[in-house]
mmCIF file of C-alpha atoms in Angstrom:
data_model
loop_
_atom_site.group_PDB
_atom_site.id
_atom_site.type_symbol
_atom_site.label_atom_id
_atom_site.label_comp_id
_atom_site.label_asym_id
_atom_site.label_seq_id
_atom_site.Cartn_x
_atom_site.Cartn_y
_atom_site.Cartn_z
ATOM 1 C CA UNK E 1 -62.750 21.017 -29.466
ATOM 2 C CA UNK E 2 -60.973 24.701 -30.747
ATOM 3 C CA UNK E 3 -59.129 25.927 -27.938
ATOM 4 C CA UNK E 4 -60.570 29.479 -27.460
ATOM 5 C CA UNK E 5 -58.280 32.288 -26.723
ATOM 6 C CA UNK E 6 -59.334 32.988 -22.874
ATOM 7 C CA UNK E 7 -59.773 29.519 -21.976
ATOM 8 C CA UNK E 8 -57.516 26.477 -21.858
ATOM 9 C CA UNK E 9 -59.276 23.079 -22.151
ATOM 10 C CA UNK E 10 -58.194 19.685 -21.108
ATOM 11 C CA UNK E 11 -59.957 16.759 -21.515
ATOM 12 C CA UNK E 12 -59.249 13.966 -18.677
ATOM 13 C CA UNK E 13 -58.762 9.896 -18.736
ATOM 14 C CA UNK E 14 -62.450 9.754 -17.273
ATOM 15 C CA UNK E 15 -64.517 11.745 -18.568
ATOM 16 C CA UNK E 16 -63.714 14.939 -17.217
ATOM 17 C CA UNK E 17 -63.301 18.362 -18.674
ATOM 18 C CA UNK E 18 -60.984 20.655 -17.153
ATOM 19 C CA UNK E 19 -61.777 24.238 -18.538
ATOM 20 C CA UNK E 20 -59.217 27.067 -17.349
ATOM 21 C CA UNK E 21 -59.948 30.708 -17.288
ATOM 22 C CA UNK E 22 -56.429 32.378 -18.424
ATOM 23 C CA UNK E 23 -56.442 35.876 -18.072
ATOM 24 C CA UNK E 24 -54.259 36.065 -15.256
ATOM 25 C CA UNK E 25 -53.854 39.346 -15.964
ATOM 26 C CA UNK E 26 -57.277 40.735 -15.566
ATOM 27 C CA UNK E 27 -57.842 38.313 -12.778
ATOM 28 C CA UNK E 28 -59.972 36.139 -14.940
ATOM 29 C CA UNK E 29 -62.652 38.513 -15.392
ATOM 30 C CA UNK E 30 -65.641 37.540 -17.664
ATOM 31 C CA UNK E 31 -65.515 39.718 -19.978
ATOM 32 C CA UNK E 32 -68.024 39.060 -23.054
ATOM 33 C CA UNK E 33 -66.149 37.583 -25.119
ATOM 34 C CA UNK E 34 -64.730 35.041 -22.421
ATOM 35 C CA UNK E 35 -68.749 34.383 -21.441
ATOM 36 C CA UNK E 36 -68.966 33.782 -25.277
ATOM 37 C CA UNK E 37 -66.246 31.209 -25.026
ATOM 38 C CA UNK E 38 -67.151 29.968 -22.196
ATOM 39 C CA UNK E 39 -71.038 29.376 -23.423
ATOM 40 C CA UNK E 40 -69.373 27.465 -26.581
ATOM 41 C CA UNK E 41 -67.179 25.266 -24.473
ATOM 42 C CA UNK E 42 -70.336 24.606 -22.334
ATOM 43 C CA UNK E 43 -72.833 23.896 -25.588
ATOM 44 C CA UNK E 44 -70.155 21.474 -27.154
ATOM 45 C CA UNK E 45 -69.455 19.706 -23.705
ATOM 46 C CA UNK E 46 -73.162 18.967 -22.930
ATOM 47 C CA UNK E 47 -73.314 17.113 -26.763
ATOM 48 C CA UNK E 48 -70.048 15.205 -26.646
ATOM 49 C CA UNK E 49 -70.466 11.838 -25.262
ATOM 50 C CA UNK E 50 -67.131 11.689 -23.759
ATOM 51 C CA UNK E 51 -67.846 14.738 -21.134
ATOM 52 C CA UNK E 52 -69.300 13.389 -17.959
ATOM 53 C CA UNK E 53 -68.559 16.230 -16.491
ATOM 54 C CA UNK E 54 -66.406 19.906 -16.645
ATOM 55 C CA UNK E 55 -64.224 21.652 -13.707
ATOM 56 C CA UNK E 56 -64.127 25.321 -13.850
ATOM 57 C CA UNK E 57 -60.765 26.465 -12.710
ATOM 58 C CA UNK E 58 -58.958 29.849 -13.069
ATOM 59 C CA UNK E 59 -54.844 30.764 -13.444
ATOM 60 C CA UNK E 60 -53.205 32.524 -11.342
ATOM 61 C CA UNK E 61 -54.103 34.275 -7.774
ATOM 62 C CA UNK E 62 -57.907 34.453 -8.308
ATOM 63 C CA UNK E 63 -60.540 32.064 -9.676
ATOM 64 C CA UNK E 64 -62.185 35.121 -10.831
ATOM 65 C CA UNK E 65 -62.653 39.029 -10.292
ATOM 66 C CA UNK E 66 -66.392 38.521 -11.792
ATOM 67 C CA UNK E 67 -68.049 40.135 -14.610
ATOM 68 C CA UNK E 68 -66.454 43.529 -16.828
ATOM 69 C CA UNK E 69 -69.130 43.429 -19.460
ATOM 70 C CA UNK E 70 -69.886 47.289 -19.996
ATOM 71 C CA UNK E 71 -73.506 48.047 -19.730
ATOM 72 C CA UNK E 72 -73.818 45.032 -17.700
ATOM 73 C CA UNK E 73 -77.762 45.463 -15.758
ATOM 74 C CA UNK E 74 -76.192 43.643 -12.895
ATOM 75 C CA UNK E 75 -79.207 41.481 -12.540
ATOM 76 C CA UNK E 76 -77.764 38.249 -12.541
ATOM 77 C CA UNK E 77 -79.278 37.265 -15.632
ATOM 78 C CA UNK E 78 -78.249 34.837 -17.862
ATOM 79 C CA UNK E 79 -78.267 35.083 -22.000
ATOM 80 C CA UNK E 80 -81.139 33.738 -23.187
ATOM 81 C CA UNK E 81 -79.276 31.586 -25.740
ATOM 82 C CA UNK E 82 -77.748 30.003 -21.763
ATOM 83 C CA UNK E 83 -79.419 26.731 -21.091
ATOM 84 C CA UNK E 84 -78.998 23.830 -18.819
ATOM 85 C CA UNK E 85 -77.402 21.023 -20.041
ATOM 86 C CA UNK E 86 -79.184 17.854 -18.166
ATOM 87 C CA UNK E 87 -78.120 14.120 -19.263
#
């Protein structure tokens, strides 16, 4: 897996997939193009046999701030190109 630039993936002895917000900076906002990376980690996860499953972790003091996408509708949402990965 290509280690996008906001995230840092890990993959674990069993399974596991530890996926790391790192914009300590910004608090780990989700910006778009960290929801964009995190949708591609996400897609690729739910199609490689190894993943059993993913933790969502941030750096730093916060997990995250929440979303910065300008022109966001706050509706909560998701991207239609989002779906649930079920095994």
């Amino acid at each position: 897996m290509t280690e996008p630039s906001g995230l840092h993936t890990t993959p674990g002895e069993n399974g596991e997939l530890l996926v790391e917000l790192n914009r300590p900076e910004k608090r780990n906002a989700l910006d778009e193009n960290l929801q964009g990376e995190l949708l591609d980690v996400f897609q690729a996860a739910a199609v490689d046999g190894e993943v059993r499953g993913i933790i969502l972790t941030g750096s730093g003091e916060a997990f995250s701030a929440g979303g910065t996408s300008p022109g966001s509708s706050g509706t909560g949402t998701r991207p239609s190109s989002a779906r649930r990965a079920t095994s």
